[in-house]
CSV table of C-alpha atoms and ligand atoms in Angstrom, one decimal:
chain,number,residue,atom,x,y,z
A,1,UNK,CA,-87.5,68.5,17.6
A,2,UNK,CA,-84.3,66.7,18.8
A,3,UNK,CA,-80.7,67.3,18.0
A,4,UNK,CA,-78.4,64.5,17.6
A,5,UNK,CA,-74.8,64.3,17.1
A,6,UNK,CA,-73.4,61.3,15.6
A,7,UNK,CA,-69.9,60.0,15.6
A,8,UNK,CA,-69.2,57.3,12.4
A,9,UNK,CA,-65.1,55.2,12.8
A,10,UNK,CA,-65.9,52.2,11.6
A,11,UNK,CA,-63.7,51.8,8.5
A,12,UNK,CA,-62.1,54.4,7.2
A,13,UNK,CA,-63.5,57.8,7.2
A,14,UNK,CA,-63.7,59.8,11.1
A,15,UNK,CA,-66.8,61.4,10.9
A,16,UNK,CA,-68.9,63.8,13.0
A,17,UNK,CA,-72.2,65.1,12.6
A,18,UNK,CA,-75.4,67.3,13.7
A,19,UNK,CA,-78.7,66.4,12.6
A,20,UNK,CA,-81.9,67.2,14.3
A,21,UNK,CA,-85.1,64.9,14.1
A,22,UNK,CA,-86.9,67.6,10.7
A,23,UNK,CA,-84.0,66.4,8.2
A,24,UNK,CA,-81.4,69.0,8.8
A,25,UNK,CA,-77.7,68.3,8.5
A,26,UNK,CA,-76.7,71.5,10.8
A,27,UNK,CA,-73.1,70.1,10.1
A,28,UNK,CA,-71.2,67.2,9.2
A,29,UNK,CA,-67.4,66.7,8.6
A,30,UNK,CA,-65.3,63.9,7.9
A,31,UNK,CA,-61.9,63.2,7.9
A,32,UNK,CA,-60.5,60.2,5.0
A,33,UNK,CA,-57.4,58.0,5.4
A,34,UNK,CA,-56.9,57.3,2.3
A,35,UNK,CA,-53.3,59.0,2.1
A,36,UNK,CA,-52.9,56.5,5.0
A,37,UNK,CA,-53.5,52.9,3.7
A,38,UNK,CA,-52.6,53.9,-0.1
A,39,UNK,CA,-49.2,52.2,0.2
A,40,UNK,CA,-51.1,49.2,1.8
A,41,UNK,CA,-53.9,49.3,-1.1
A,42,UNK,CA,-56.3,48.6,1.2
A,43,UNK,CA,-57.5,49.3,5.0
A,44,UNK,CA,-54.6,48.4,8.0
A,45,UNK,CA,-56.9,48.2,10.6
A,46,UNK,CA,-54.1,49.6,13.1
A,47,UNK,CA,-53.4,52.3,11.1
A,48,UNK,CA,-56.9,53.5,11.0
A,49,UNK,CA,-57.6,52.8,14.5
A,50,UNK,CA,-54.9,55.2,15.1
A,51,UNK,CA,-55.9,58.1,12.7
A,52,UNK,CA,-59.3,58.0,14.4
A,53,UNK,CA,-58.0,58.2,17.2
A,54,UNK,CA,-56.3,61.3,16.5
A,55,UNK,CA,-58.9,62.9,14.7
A,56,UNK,CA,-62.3,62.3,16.3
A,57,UNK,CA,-62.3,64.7,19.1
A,58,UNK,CA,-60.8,67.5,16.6
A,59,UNK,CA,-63.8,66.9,14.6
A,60,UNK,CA,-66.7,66.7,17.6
A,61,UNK,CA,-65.0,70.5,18.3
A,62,UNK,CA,-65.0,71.5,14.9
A,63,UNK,CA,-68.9,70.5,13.8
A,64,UNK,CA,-69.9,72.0,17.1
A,65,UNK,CA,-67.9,75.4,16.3
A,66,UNK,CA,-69.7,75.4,12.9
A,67,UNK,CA,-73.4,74.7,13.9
A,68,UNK,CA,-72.4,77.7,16.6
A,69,UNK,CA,-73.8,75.1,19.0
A,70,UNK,CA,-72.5,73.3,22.8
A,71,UNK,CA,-72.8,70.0,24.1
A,72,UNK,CA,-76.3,71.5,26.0
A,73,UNK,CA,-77.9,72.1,22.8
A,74,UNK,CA,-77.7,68.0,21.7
A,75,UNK,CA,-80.6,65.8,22.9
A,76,UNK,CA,-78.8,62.3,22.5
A,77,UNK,CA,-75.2,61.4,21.5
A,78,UNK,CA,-75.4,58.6,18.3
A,79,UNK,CA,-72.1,56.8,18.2
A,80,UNK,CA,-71.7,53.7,15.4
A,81,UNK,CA,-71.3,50.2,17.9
A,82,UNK,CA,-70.0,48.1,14.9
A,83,UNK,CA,-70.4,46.2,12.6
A,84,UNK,CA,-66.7,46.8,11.5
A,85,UNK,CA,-62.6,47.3,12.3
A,86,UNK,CA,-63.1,46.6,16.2
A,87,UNK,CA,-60.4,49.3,17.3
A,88,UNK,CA,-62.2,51.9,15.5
A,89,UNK,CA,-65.3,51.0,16.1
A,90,UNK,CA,-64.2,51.7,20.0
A,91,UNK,CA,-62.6,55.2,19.7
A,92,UNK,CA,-66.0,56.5,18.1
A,93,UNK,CA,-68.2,54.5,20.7
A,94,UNK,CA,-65.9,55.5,23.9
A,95,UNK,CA,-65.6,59.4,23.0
A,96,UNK,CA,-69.6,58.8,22.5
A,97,UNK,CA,-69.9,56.8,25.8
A,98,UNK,CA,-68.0,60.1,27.4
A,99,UNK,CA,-69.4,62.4,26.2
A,100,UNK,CA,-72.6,60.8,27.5
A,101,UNK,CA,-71.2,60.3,30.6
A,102,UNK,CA,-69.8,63.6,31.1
A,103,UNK,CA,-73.5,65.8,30.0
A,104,UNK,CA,-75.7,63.2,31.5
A,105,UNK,CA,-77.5,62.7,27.8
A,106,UNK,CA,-78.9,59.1,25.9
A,107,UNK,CA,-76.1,57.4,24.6
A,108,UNK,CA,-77.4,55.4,21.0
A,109,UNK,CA,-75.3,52.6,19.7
A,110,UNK,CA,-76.1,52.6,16.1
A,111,UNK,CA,-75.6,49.5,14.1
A,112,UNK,CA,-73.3,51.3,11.2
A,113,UNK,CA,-75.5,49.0,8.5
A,114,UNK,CA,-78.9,50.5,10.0
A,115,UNK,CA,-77.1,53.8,9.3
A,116,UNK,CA,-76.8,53.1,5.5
A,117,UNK,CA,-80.3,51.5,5.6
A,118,UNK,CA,-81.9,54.2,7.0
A,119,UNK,CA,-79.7,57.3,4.9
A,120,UNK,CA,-82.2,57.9,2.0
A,121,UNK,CA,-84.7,58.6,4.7
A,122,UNK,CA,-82.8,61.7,5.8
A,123,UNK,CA,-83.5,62.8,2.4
A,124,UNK,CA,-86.4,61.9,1.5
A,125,UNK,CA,-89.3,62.7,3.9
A,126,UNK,CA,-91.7,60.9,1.7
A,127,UNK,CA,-90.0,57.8,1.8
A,128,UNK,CA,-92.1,55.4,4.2
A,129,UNK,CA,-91.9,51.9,5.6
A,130,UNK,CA,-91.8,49.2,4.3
A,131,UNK,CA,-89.2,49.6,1.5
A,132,UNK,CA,-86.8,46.8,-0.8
A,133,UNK,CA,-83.0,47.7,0.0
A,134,UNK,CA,-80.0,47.5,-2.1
A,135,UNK,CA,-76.8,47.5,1.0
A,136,UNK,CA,-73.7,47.8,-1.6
A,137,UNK,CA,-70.3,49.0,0.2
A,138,UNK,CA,-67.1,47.6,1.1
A,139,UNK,CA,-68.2,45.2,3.9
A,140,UNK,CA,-71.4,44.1,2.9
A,141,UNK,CA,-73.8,43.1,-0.3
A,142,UNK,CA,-77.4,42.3,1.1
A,143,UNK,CA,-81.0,42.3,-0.2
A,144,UNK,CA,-83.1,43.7,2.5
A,145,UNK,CA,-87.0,44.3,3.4
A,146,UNK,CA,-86.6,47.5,5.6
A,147,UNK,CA,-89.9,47.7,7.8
A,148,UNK,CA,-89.3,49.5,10.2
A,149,UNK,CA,-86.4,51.6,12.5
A,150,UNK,CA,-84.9,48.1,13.8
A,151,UNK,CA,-86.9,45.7,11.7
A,152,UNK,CA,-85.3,44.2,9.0
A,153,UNK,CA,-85.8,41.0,6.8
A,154,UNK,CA,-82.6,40.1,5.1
A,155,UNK,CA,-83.7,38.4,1.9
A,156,UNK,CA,-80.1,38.1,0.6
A,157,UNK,CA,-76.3,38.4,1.2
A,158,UNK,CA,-73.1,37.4,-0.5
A,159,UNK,CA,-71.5,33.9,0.1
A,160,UNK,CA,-68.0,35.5,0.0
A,161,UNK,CA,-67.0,39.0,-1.4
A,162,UNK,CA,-68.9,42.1,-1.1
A,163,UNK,CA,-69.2,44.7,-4.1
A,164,UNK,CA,-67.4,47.1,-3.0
A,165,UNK,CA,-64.5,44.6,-2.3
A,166,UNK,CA,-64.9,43.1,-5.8
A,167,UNK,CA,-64.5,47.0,-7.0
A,168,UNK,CA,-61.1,47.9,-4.6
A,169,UNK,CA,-59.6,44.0,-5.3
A,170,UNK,CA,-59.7,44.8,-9.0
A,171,UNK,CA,-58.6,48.3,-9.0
A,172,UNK,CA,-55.8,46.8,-7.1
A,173,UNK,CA,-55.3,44.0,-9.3
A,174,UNK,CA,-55.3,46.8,-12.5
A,175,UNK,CA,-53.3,48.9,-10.7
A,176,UNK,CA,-55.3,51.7,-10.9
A,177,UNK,CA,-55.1,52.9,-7.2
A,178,UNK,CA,-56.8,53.2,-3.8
A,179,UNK,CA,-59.6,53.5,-3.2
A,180,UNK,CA,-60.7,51.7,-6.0
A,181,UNK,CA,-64.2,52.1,-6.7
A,182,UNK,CA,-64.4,55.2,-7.9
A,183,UNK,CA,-60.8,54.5,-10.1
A,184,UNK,CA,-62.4,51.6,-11.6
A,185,UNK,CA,-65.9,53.8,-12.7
A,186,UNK,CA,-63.1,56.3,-14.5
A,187,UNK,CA,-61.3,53.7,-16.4
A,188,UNK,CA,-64.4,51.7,-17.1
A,189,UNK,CA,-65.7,54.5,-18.9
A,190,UNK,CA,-62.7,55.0,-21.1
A,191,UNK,CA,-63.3,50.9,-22.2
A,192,UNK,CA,-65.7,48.6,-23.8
A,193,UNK,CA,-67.8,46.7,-21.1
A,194,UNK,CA,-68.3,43.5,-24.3
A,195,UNK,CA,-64.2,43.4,-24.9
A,196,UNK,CA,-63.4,41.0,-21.9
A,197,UNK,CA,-65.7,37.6,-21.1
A,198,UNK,CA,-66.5,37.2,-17.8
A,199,UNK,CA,-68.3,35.0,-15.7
A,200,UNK,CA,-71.9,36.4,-14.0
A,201,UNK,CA,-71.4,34.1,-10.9
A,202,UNK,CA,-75.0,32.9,-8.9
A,203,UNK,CA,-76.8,34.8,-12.1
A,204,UNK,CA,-80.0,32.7,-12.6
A,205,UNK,CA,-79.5,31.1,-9.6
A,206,UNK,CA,-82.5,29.7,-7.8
A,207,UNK,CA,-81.1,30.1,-4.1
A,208,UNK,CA,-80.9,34.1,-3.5
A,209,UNK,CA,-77.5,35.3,-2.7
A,210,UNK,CA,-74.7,37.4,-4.4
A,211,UNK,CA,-71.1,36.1,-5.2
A,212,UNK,CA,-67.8,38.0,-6.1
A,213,UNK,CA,-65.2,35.6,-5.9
A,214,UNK,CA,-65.3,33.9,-8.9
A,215,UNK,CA,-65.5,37.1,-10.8
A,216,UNK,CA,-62.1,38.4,-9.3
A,217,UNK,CA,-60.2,35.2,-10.1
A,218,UNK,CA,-61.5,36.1,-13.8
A,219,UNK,CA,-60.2,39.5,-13.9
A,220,UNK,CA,-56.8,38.1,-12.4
A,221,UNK,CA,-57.2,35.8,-15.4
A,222,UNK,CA,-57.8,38.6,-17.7
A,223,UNK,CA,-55.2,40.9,-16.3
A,224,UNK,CA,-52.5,38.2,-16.6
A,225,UNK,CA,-53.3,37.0,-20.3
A,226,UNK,CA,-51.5,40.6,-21.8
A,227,UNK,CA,-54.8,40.1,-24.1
A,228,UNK,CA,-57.0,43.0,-22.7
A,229,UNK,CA,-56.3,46.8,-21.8
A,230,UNK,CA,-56.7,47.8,-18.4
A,231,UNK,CA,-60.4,49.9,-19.0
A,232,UNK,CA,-62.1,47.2,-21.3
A,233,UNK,CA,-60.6,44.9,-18.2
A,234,UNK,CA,-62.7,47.6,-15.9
A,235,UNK,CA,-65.9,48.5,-18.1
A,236,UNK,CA,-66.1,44.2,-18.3
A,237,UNK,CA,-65.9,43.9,-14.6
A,238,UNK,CA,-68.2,46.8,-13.7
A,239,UNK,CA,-71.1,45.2,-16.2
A,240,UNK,CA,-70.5,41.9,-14.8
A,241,UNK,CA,-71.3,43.3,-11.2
A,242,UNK,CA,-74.0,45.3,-12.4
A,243,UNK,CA,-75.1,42.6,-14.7
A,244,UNK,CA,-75.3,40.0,-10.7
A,245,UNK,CA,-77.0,42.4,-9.0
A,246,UNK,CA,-79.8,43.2,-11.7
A,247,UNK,CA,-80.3,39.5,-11.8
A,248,UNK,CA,-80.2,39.1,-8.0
A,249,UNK,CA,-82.8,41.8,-7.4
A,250,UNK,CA,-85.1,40.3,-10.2
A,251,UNK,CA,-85.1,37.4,-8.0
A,252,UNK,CA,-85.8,39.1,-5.0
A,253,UNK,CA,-88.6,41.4,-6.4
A,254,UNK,CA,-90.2,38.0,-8.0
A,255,UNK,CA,-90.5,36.7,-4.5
A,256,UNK,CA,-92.0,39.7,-1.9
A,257,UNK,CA,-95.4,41.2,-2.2
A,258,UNK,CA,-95.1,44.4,-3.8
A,259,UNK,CA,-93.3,47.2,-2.2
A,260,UNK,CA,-93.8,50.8,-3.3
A,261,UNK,CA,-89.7,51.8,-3.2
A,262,UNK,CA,-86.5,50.6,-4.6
A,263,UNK,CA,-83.7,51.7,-2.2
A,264,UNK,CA,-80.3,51.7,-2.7
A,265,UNK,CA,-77.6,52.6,-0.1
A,266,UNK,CA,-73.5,51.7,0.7
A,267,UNK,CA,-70.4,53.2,-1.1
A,268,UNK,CA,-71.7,51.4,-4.5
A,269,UNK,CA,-74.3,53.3,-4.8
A,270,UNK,CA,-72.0,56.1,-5.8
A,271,UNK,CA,-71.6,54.0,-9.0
A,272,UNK,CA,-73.1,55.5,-12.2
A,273,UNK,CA,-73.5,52.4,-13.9
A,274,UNK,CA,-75.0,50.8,-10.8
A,275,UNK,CA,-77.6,53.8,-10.5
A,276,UNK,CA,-78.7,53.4,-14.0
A,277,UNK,CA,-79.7,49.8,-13.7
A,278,UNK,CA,-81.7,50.3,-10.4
A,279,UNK,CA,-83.5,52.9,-12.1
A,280,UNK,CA,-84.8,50.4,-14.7
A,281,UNK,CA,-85.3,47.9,-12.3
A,282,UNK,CA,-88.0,50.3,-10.4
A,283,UNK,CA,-89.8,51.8,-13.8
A,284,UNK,CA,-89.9,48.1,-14.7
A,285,UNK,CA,-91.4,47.3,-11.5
A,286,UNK,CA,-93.6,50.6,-11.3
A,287,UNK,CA,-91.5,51.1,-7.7
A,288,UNK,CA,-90.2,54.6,-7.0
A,289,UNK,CA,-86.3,54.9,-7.0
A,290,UNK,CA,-84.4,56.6,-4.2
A,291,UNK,CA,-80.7,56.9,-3.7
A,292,UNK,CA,-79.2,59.3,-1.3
A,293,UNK,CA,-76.9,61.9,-2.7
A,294,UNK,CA,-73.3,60.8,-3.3
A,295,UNK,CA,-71.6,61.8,-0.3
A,296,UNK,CA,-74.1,60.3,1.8
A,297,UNK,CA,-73.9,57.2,0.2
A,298,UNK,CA,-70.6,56.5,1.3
A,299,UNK,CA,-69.4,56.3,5.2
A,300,UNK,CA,-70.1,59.7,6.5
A,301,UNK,CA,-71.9,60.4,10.4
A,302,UNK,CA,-75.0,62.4,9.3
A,303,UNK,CA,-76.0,58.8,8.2
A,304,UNK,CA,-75.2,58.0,12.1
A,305,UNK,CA,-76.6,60.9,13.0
A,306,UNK,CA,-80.0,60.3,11.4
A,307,UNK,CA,-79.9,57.1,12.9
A,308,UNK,CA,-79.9,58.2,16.1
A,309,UNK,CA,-82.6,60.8,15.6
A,310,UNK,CA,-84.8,57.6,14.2
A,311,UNK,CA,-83.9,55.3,17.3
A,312,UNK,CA,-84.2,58.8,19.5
A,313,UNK,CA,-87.9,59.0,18.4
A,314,UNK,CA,-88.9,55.4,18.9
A,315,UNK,CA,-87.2,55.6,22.5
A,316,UNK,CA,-84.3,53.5,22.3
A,317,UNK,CA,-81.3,54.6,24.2
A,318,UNK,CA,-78.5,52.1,25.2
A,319,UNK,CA,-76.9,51.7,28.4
A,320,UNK,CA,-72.9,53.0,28.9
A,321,UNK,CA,-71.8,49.8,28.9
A,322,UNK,CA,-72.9,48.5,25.8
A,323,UNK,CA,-70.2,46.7,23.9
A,324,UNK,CA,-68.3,47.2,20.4
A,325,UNK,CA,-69.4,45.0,18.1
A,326,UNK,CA,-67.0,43.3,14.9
A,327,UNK,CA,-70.1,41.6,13.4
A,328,UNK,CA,-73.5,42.7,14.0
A,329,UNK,CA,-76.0,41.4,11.4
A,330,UNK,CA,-79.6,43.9,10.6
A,331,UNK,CA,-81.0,40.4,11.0
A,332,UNK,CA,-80.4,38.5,13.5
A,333,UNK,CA,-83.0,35.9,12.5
A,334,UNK,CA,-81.5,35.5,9.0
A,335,UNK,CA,-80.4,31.8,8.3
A,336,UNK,CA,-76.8,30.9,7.8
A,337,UNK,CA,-75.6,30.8,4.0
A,338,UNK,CA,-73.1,28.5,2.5
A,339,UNK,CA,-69.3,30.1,1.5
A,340,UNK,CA,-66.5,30.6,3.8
A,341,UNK,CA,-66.3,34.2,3.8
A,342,UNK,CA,-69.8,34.9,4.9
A,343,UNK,CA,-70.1,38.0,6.4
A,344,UNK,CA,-73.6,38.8,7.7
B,1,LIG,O1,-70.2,52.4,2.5
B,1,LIG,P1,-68.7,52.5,2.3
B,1,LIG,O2,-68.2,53.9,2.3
B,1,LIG,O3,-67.9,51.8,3.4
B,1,LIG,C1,-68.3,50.6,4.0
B,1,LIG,O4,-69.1,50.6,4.9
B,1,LIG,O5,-67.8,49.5,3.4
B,1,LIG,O6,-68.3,51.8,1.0
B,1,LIG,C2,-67.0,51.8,0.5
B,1,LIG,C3,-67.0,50.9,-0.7
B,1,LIG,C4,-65.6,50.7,-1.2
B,1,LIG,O7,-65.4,49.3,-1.5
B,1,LIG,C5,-65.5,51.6,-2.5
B,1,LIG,O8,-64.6,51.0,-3.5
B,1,LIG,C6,-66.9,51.5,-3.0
B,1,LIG,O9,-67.7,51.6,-1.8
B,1,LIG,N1,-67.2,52.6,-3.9
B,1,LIG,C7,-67.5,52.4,-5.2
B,1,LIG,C8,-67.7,53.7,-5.7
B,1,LIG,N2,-67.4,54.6,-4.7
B,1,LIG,C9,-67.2,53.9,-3.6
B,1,LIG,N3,-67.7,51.3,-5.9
B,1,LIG,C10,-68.0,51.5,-7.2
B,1,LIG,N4,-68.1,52.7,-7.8
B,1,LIG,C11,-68.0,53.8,-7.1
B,1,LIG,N5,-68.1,55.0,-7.7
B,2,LIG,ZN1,-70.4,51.8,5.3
């Protein structure tokens, strides 16, 4: 059994966590920013690089003082290595790169999208290889085969915004606050999803990718018109989204050989409305449905953590002087798609 401690800064949330290699969180704790970039209504990347700053060695002390455990008792140090807000991304990976340093343990640079990929694992001991994944946060909206630790097969991604953008742009647009997915699940289900028209965009498409843009220009349309209240504005929006991604799975499941699970992970995932379609998807599909828990769904470091304990078992460690990483695709074989805000 190995012990890992993970260390998550790539957007928003400081995180810090200890999981060993049988599936227990011995402790995790996290640190949000929201209070931070609320005025902002969105992320400053200088503001959070700051706050992690600040806060990530406080919380390395802090998990270790809860699991009652030292640096000596941890087998490998997992530390996120992008993709994501660079100057984060480095206070996370150099306080891991130290720490390495320092005991002498493996350092593991964990891709922060392998983290989410791999989440409902850490839950789930049942849940083999290969398996469909649904990647919904704030960076990223992606269809992937997941077949092994490090072996992915991105079937789909989005040509400009991700879900989880769509969600905070239009909670921003409503005014109903930061962050703005979960605001925008609350006011949706005070409204009537049928009240506003809006577009599906790439639904019934015969290429394979997901598309948000379009959808926010409608809302802005919406918004402006003085026609519509601000939850049948939200329920609309939030059926439109879920309406794209049904239809983009549908196409995806038509085209791969059977696979026995229907995985969803990302800060969307918290979505109700989201949770309830995927679950139809898989009993439609005879396809067994896992979704982490909630708080594992968005950022966290037991995620990281898990990871690491994955990457720990198959033997790879990095070298100290591996770099941060902005961008850092699951696949780096994956084709380039059309749209200029193409993120991976
Ligand atoms: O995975 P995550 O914590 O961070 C990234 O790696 O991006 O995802 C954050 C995203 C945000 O865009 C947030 O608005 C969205 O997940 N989100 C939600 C909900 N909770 C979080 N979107 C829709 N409904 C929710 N309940
Ligand atoms: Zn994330």
């Amino acid at each position: 059994m190995a012990v890992i401690l993970g260390l998550e800064s790539s957007c928003d949330e400081t995180a810090a966590a200890l999981v060993d290699s049988d599936r227990t969180i011995i402790a995790h704790k996290l640190a949000g920013q929201e209070e931070h970039h609320r005025p902002y209504g969105g992320v400053v990347p200088e503001i959070a690089a700051r706050a992690h700053a600040e806060k990530m060695t406080p919380l390395v002390e802090s998990v270790f003082a809860d699991a009652g455990m030292t640096l000596a008792d941890v087998d490998a140090i997992a530390a996120t290595a992008g993709p994501g807000l660079i100057g984060g991304v480095m206070v996370g990976l150099v306080t891991g790169k130290a720490l390495a340093l320092a005991t002498g343990k493996p350092l593991i640079a964990v891709n922060h999208l392998e983290g989410h990929a791999l989440s409902p694992r850490l839950v789930d001991a049942d849940l083999g290889f290969p398996y469909l994944l649904l990647l919904v946060s704030g960076g990223h909206c992606q269809i992937l085969r997941v077949d092994g630790v490090g072996r992915y097969a991105r079937l789909a991604t989005t040509i400009d915004d991700a879900a989880g953008e769509a969600f905070d742009k239009t909670a921003k647009l409503l005014g109903l606050g930061f962050p703005g997915g979960p605001a925008v699940e609350a006011a949706a289900r005070q409204g009537d999803s049928a009240a506003v028209p809006l577009p599906r965009p790439l639904a019934g498409s015969k290429e394979p990718h997901f598309s948000f843009a379009g959808l926010k220009s409608a809302v802005l349309r919406a918004s402006d018109s003085g026609q519509y209240a601000p939850q049948d504005i939200a329920a609309s929006f939030q059926q439109a989204v879920v309406d794209c991604l049904r239809d983009r799975l549908n196409h995806a499941l038509d085209r791969t050989d059977r696979l026995p699970a229907l995985v969803v992970a990302g800060g969307v995932a918290a979505n109700g409305a989201v949770r309830a379609m995927l679950q139809d998807v898989a009993a439609q599909r005879d396809m067994r449905f896992v979704a982490p828990p909630l708080w594992l769904c968005t950022d966290n470091a037991a995620m990281i953590g898990w990871a690491g304990a994955e990457r720990f078992a198959a033997g790879l460690t990095d070298p100290l002087d591996i770099p941060a990483r902005p961008r850092w695709p699951l696949d780096d074989q994956a084709p380039p798609v059309r749209g200029a805000g193409v993120k991976g």
